[in-house]
Amino acid sequence: MSSDQVPIRQVFHGRRGVFLFSMLLAEFGGGMQGLAVSTVLPVVAQELHGFALFGATLAAGNIAAVLMLSFSAPILARMRPTAVIAWATVIFLAGVALSVFAPTMEWVLAGMVVRGIGLGLITGFGSSAIGGLFDDRERPRVLGLYAFVWLIPSIAGPALNAVVAEWVGWRWAFAWPAFLVLAARILMGAYASAIPWEKTREPVRAVAGVIVAAALGVGAAASTTAGFWSVVLFVLAAIGGGVGIIAFLRRGARGGRLFSVLLSFGALCAGFSGIDALLSVTVIEAFGSGLLWASVAITAALIMWTLAGLRPRPSARPDRVTVGLVLMVLAALALVVTSFTGSGPGAIAAVIVAAGVAGLGMGIAYPLAMSEAFEGPDAAMRVGPLVSFAETASMAWISMICGGLYSALHGFGSGPGAAAGAAYAVVVPVAAVGVVMAARRRRVPWAATAA
């Protein structure tokens, strides 16, 4: 049987199948919880008189997750899976509780930080578990299921959480998905013995990761104010964050093919995240349409990602990772041109098509690019945190740059179309770097990573 033909029932068989189901359920609950935050946070800021902390609160979780992922490799190498699940769940629930019972916006911000630490720990663990439980043939199919799990939260989550917030209050919108996550984590703990694990002593290499988290925080803060020094800090944060991500991945991968795989994977995630973050503001602000068409654009990207990811084809030619990254470049270029020159219904249609192309590229490349990192000689518990760091840090970094650049240019008098076009232009070289690294990874041996 080829790797393209692994049936769904095979990956759900036995104890590891139950564990996979519990991870997907936790991912679903976490997705609903994350979307609840983004949906009702403006209401929270208004009620608690905390709009000054709105941007920082929105970014705090991702920054904390990046920081935690900088330290997760040695933690996972020393702590048993059941203990990791227990601690990650306690930290996550503590963060949710801080936000749910928050008397002021400062408490909500603190809750987002604590929640992000818990998510950073479990994200690295989840990637490691997938790498250890499933072989090279099965892993792409498993990772494709994660895109499918995100489809329902992405389509129904914002509306559902808005209804909950309207009927019973924003605190319940924050709280109810946590019960789903808790149930899933209990099931994960019951079947965690299925994960192959052996205690090792992985050294701490967190300096570059700490620099990335600090750069994200500085950049997010600088983008909220005008002035010369704010621009300087934002540019330095963008450069420092990018260099820090590359340095962290290079040191963790020890060079060689794993580094090329991780960097191309990070560029893929950054490309999609940068495009996705700007779709709504482009449709609404640049082209004067409503939330309905903005939702259509976002949904087009997510549906194409889901459908393309359900049947990964590792042996297909041309290489699907490279093809996916090329599609990301083309989608970003189309959005740059449309934002600068488009208008009316035709421009909105072009944005929707480009969003679908970006989703298609993400769908055909994501499960294969992520899975390939585990094919080398390194232990899954070491590679997993690197994979999660590449994804989480690159997405947070590009979102900071694109969102901050749009806000700055719009604030300095540029039209929303020009501001969006300039922000999309950042995605083009990032995805292009991914194309180069995807081609390079074929020429570098895995043996280089084992030194």
XYZ file of C-alpha atoms in Angstrom:
451
model
C 0.000 0.000 0.000
C 1.411 3.419 -0.936
C 1.423 6.353 1.413
C -1.259 7.986 -0.741
C -3.723 5.198 0.064
C -3.722 5.021 3.888
C -7.398 4.677 4.903
C -8.898 6.820 7.651
C -9.874 3.764 9.710
C -6.203 2.754 9.987
C -5.160 5.900 11.853
C -8.129 5.604 14.235
C -7.457 1.946 15.097
C -6.577 0.863 18.642
C -5.347 2.916 21.593
C -3.468 5.380 19.431
C -6.674 5.924 17.458
C -8.551 6.895 20.624
C -5.680 9.203 21.557
C -5.835 10.800 18.109
C -9.578 11.327 18.506
C -8.991 13.010 21.871
C -6.368 15.319 20.345
C -8.708 16.292 17.524
C -11.469 16.960 20.056
C -9.091 19.152 22.073
C -8.112 20.973 18.877
C -11.790 21.589 18.136
C -12.408 22.952 21.622
C -9.271 25.075 21.506
C -10.315 26.459 18.135
C -13.730 27.428 19.459
C -12.093 29.021 22.510
C -9.619 30.996 20.421
C -12.347 32.239 18.097
C -14.441 33.204 21.121
C -11.600 35.472 22.225
C -11.244 37.191 18.853
C -15.031 37.504 18.445
C -16.030 38.991 21.801
C -12.832 40.758 22.888
C -14.102 44.149 21.627
C -17.164 43.692 23.864
C -14.895 42.787 26.792
C -12.729 45.862 26.232
C -15.797 48.074 26.113
C -17.374 46.666 29.279
C -14.114 46.756 31.248
C -13.042 50.159 29.839
C -9.824 48.626 28.528
C -9.497 49.509 24.847
C -5.974 50.755 25.506
C -4.985 47.125 26.149
C -7.016 45.618 23.300
C -4.088 45.045 20.896
C -1.767 43.768 23.608
C -4.425 41.364 24.871
C -5.089 40.044 21.378
C -1.381 39.335 20.784
C -0.449 38.175 24.300
C -1.496 34.538 23.886
C 0.591 33.937 20.756
C 3.617 35.676 22.241
C 3.378 33.578 25.412
C 2.997 30.407 23.323
C 6.142 31.251 21.353
C 8.022 31.836 24.596
C 6.844 28.515 26.031
C 7.795 26.643 22.859
C 11.333 27.966 23.282
C 11.636 25.831 26.430
C 9.343 22.905 25.585
C 11.912 20.519 24.043
C 13.863 19.912 27.293
C 10.596 19.785 29.261
C 9.108 17.107 26.988
C 12.366 15.149 27.129
C 12.221 14.968 30.925
C 8.496 14.822 31.760
C 6.182 11.871 31.121
C 3.294 12.442 28.668
C 0.626 12.170 31.377
C 2.386 14.833 33.443
C 2.707 17.132 30.424
C -1.011 16.805 29.668
C -1.932 17.451 33.316
C 0.264 20.533 33.714
C -0.713 21.987 30.329
C -4.394 21.544 31.189
C -4.073 23.127 34.638
C -2.200 26.121 33.203
C -4.702 26.499 30.358
C -7.707 26.382 32.699
C -6.044 28.835 35.081
C -5.622 31.279 32.210
C -9.232 30.854 31.132
C -10.410 31.372 34.718
C -8.394 34.592 35.039
C -10.135 35.957 31.957
C -13.612 34.672 32.798
C -13.634 36.201 36.297
C -11.601 39.292 35.335
C -12.663 42.508 37.114
C -10.480 44.641 34.803
C -8.857 44.374 31.384
C -5.474 43.809 33.024
C -6.792 40.511 34.393
C -7.984 39.481 30.924
C -4.505 40.242 29.571
C -2.911 38.167 32.335
C -5.294 35.322 31.539
C -4.294 35.400 27.873
C -0.622 35.152 28.862
C -1.201 32.172 31.179
C -3.475 30.487 28.609
C -0.795 30.966 25.944
C 1.825 29.276 28.126
C -0.407 26.220 28.508
C -1.156 26.123 24.797
C 2.530 26.441 23.932
C 3.352 23.408 26.070
C 0.566 21.209 24.696
C 1.223 22.292 21.091
C 4.797 21.059 21.213
C 3.636 17.864 22.923
C 0.920 17.236 20.314
C 3.334 17.525 17.399
C 5.754 15.154 19.135
C 2.964 12.648 19.820
C 1.910 12.589 16.174
C 5.511 12.093 15.108
C 5.959 9.189 17.519
C 2.617 7.418 17.033
C 2.276 7.451 13.234
C 4.716 6.394 10.554
C 5.717 8.259 7.403
C 2.792 6.814 5.414
C 0.142 7.681 7.996
C 1.294 11.058 9.247
C 0.152 13.217 6.296
C -3.353 11.774 6.553
C -3.441 12.501 10.308
C -2.296 16.086 9.809
C -4.876 16.574 7.081
C -7.566 15.782 9.660
C -6.522 18.822 11.693
C -7.567 21.131 8.857
C -10.937 19.365 8.751
C -11.406 19.836 12.503
C -10.885 23.592 12.088
C -13.557 23.921 9.402
C -16.590 23.990 11.732
C -15.076 26.424 14.273
C -13.974 28.741 11.475
C -17.415 28.837 9.849
C -19.751 28.565 12.847
C -17.526 29.641 15.751
C -17.750 33.449 15.455
C -21.543 33.445 15.067
C -22.064 30.893 17.858
C -19.846 32.738 20.314
C -21.504 36.035 19.405
C -24.896 34.496 20.241
C -23.598 33.127 23.562
C -22.122 36.512 24.442
C -25.388 38.244 23.555
C -27.644 35.855 25.488
C -25.676 35.015 28.637
C -22.629 37.290 28.527
C -19.080 37.325 27.211
C -17.741 35.419 30.227
C -19.691 32.315 29.186
C -18.427 32.693 25.612
C -14.904 32.475 27.044
C -15.778 29.623 29.402
C -17.874 27.028 27.574
C -15.194 25.745 25.121
C -12.877 25.127 28.085
C -15.177 22.336 29.294
C -14.790 20.635 25.912
C -11.010 20.994 26.112
C -11.015 19.577 29.652
C -12.997 16.497 28.589
C -10.648 15.915 25.660
C -7.548 16.301 27.836
C -8.877 13.773 30.361
C -9.324 11.294 27.513
C -5.817 12.119 26.256
C -4.378 11.352 29.675
C -6.187 8.013 29.846
C -4.584 6.874 26.579
C -1.237 8.672 26.813
C 0.540 5.351 27.437
C 0.220 4.681 23.704
C 2.910 7.329 23.048
C 6.453 5.964 22.755
C 8.541 7.924 25.275
C 11.959 7.614 26.841
C 13.479 10.095 29.268
C 16.422 12.009 27.817
C 18.359 15.169 28.613
C 17.706 17.658 25.831
C 19.763 20.851 26.376
C 18.034 24.200 26.781
C 18.487 26.417 23.692
C 16.006 29.177 24.406
C 17.917 32.426 23.765
C 16.771 32.833 20.169
C 13.214 31.896 21.106
C 13.155 34.471 23.903
C 14.417 37.072 21.414
C 11.560 36.189 19.056
C 8.956 36.543 21.813
C 10.478 39.855 22.922
C 10.540 41.138 19.328
C 6.886 40.224 18.861
C 5.963 42.088 22.021
C 7.977 45.185 21.068
C 6.598 45.168 17.526
C 3.003 44.805 18.695
C 3.444 47.708 21.130
C 5.219 49.908 18.583
C 2.490 49.426 15.980
C -0.079 51.041 18.286
C 1.582 54.476 18.375
C 2.760 56.974 15.768
C 6.143 58.684 15.583
C 9.680 58.170 14.331
C 10.843 55.952 17.174
C 7.763 53.765 16.918
C 8.619 53.112 13.266
C 12.237 52.339 14.170
C 11.195 49.939 16.925
C 8.684 48.229 14.635
C 11.272 47.691 11.883
C 13.870 46.425 14.353
C 11.301 44.083 15.920
C 10.346 42.699 12.499
C 13.993 42.087 11.576
C 14.907 40.735 15.010
C 11.909 38.414 15.079
C 12.696 36.970 11.652
C 16.388 36.483 12.433
C 15.493 34.956 15.788
C 13.127 32.415 14.200
C 15.800 31.359 11.701
C 18.457 31.134 14.424
C 16.246 29.068 16.715
C 15.339 26.602 13.962
C 18.913 26.330 12.693
C 20.298 25.623 16.143
C 17.532 23.185 17.045
C 17.765 21.330 13.731
C 21.583 21.390 13.761
C 21.589 22.444 10.131
C 21.034 20.036 7.267
C 17.779 18.921 5.725
C 15.667 19.318 8.862
C 16.431 23.037 8.915
C 15.357 23.406 5.272
C 12.161 21.462 5.959
C 11.318 23.561 9.023
C 12.035 26.865 7.296
C 9.935 25.995 4.246
C 7.132 24.867 6.583
C 7.350 28.101 8.561
C 7.280 30.159 5.357
C 4.177 28.267 4.226
C 2.369 28.972 7.506
C 3.486 32.598 7.482
C 2.276 33.074 3.916
C -1.195 31.776 4.648
C -1.473 33.613 7.971
C -0.395 36.926 6.437
C -3.015 36.609 3.706
C -5.761 35.395 6.039
C -5.172 38.214 8.536
C -5.849 40.877 5.890
C -8.798 39.420 3.969
C -11.517 40.937 6.125
C -10.019 44.419 6.285
C -9.367 44.379 2.533
C -12.943 43.537 1.615
C -14.524 45.873 4.170
C -12.158 48.858 4.220
C -10.492 48.819 0.804
C -13.535 47.871 -1.271
C -16.360 49.128 0.930
C -18.242 45.848 1.217
C -19.783 44.212 4.273
C -18.945 41.481 6.726
C -20.801 38.903 4.610
C -18.367 39.062 1.684
C -15.420 39.259 4.057
C -16.646 36.017 5.639
C -16.976 34.463 2.181
C -13.320 35.244 1.433
C -12.124 33.771 4.740
C -14.358 30.727 4.311
C -13.072 30.174 0.756
C -9.517 29.957 2.072
C -10.463 27.590 4.888
C -12.649 25.309 2.789
C -9.972 24.934 0.110
C -7.407 24.164 2.826
C -9.686 21.526 4.307
C -10.640 19.820 1.043
C -7.100 19.795 -0.341
C -5.681 18.487 2.947
C -8.002 15.513 3.295
C -6.137 13.435 0.702
C -2.428 14.282 0.850
C -0.273 12.827 -1.928
C 3.358 12.507 -0.768
C 4.543 10.682 -3.890
C 2.877 13.028 -6.402
C 4.969 15.003 -8.852
C 5.677 17.845 -9.009
C 6.516 18.104 -5.319
C 3.355 19.227 -3.503
C 5.184 21.301 -0.888
C 6.852 23.374 -3.593
C 3.584 23.668 -5.524
C 1.748 24.853 -2.417
C 4.333 27.549 -1.749
C 4.260 28.697 -5.384
C 0.476 29.010 -5.136
C 0.962 31.110 -1.989
C 3.290 33.456 -3.889
C 0.806 33.767 -6.753
C -2.103 34.424 -4.367
C -0.145 37.151 -2.569
C 0.861 38.780 -5.868
C -2.757 38.759 -7.043
C -3.851 40.406 -3.795
C -1.150 43.076 -4.106
C -2.320 44.002 -7.623
C -6.008 43.853 -6.675
C -5.540 45.986 -3.563
C -3.675 48.724 -5.453
C -5.766 48.790 -8.635
C -9.077 46.971 -8.059
C -12.525 48.315 -7.269
C -16.122 47.191 -7.069
C -17.525 43.659 -7.271
C -14.726 42.501 -9.578
C -12.104 43.285 -6.950
C -14.060 41.464 -4.254
C -14.374 38.429 -6.541
C -10.604 38.550 -7.173
C -9.925 38.612 -3.420
C -12.165 35.571 -2.908
C -10.439 33.653 -5.724
C -6.974 34.563 -4.402
C -8.025 33.469 -0.911
C -9.126 30.126 -2.345
C -5.786 29.731 -4.129
C -3.923 30.433 -0.883
C -6.097 27.859 0.893
C -5.429 25.331 -1.860
C -1.695 25.872 -1.525
C -1.891 25.477 2.236
C -4.021 22.350 1.967
C -1.812 20.416 -0.437
C 1.447 21.415 1.269
C 0.766 21.680 5.026
C 0.338 17.993 6.015
C 3.296 16.933 3.866
C 5.636 19.723 4.964
C 4.882 19.129 8.642
C 5.081 15.358 8.356
C 8.423 15.411 6.554
C 10.166 16.930 9.588
C 9.690 13.612 11.439
C 11.167 11.432 8.700
C 14.783 11.982 9.745
C 16.816 10.251 12.462
C 15.923 12.670 15.280
C 13.530 11.670 18.078
C 9.941 12.886 17.745
C 10.024 14.495 21.207
C 12.865 16.737 19.983
C 11.452 17.510 16.551
C 7.872 18.188 17.693
C 8.617 21.436 19.561
C 10.687 22.671 16.603
C 7.786 22.034 14.227
C 5.338 23.793 16.532
C 7.726 26.708 17.019
C 8.159 27.074 13.250
C 4.386 27.236 12.805
C 3.408 29.362 15.809
C 6.291 31.838 15.696
C 6.128 32.406 11.933
C 2.367 33.014 12.024
C 2.634 35.415 14.971
C 5.552 37.220 13.308
C 3.876 37.769 9.939
C 0.587 38.771 11.582
C 2.435 41.406 13.607
C 4.156 42.745 10.495
C 1.151 42.745 8.163
C -1.291 44.051 10.751
C 1.130 46.663 12.051
C 2.126 47.802 8.560
C -1.513 48.187 7.529
C -2.336 50.196 10.663
C 0.735 52.403 10.308
C 0.253 53.203 6.620
C -3.473 53.774 7.057
C -2.739 55.996 10.047
C -0.197 58.033 8.053
C -2.791 58.847 5.406
C -2.498 56.019 2.879
C -5.739 54.696 1.487
C -6.877 51.311 2.785
C -6.235 49.690 -0.618
C -2.643 50.918 -0.747
C -2.075 49.954 2.888
C -3.418 46.435 2.280
C -1.387 46.077 -0.925
C 1.823 47.012 0.870
C 1.062 44.534 3.642
C 0.353 41.726 1.148
C 3.651 42.566 -0.554
C 5.475 41.394 2.586
C 4.025 37.906 2.082
C 5.543 37.533 -1.405
C 9.260 37.328 -0.433
C 8.467 35.252 2.662
C 6.661 32.614 0.591
C 9.376 32.851 -2.083
C 12.002 31.990 0.532
C 9.883 28.954 1.308
C 9.989 27.907 -2.350
C 13.790 28.115 -2.334
C 14.097 26.148 0.913
C 11.598 23.532 -0.307
C 13.795 22.950 -3.364
C 16.940 22.888 -1.222
C 15.610 20.282 1.192
C 15.730 17.649 -1.576
C 19.470 18.089 -2.000
C 20.574 17.983 1.658
C 20.982 14.627 3.467
C 19.282 13.869 6.774
C 22.641 12.762 8.163
C 23.617 16.408 8.540
C 21.048 16.795 11.321
C 22.488 14.095 13.519
C 25.799 15.766 14.228
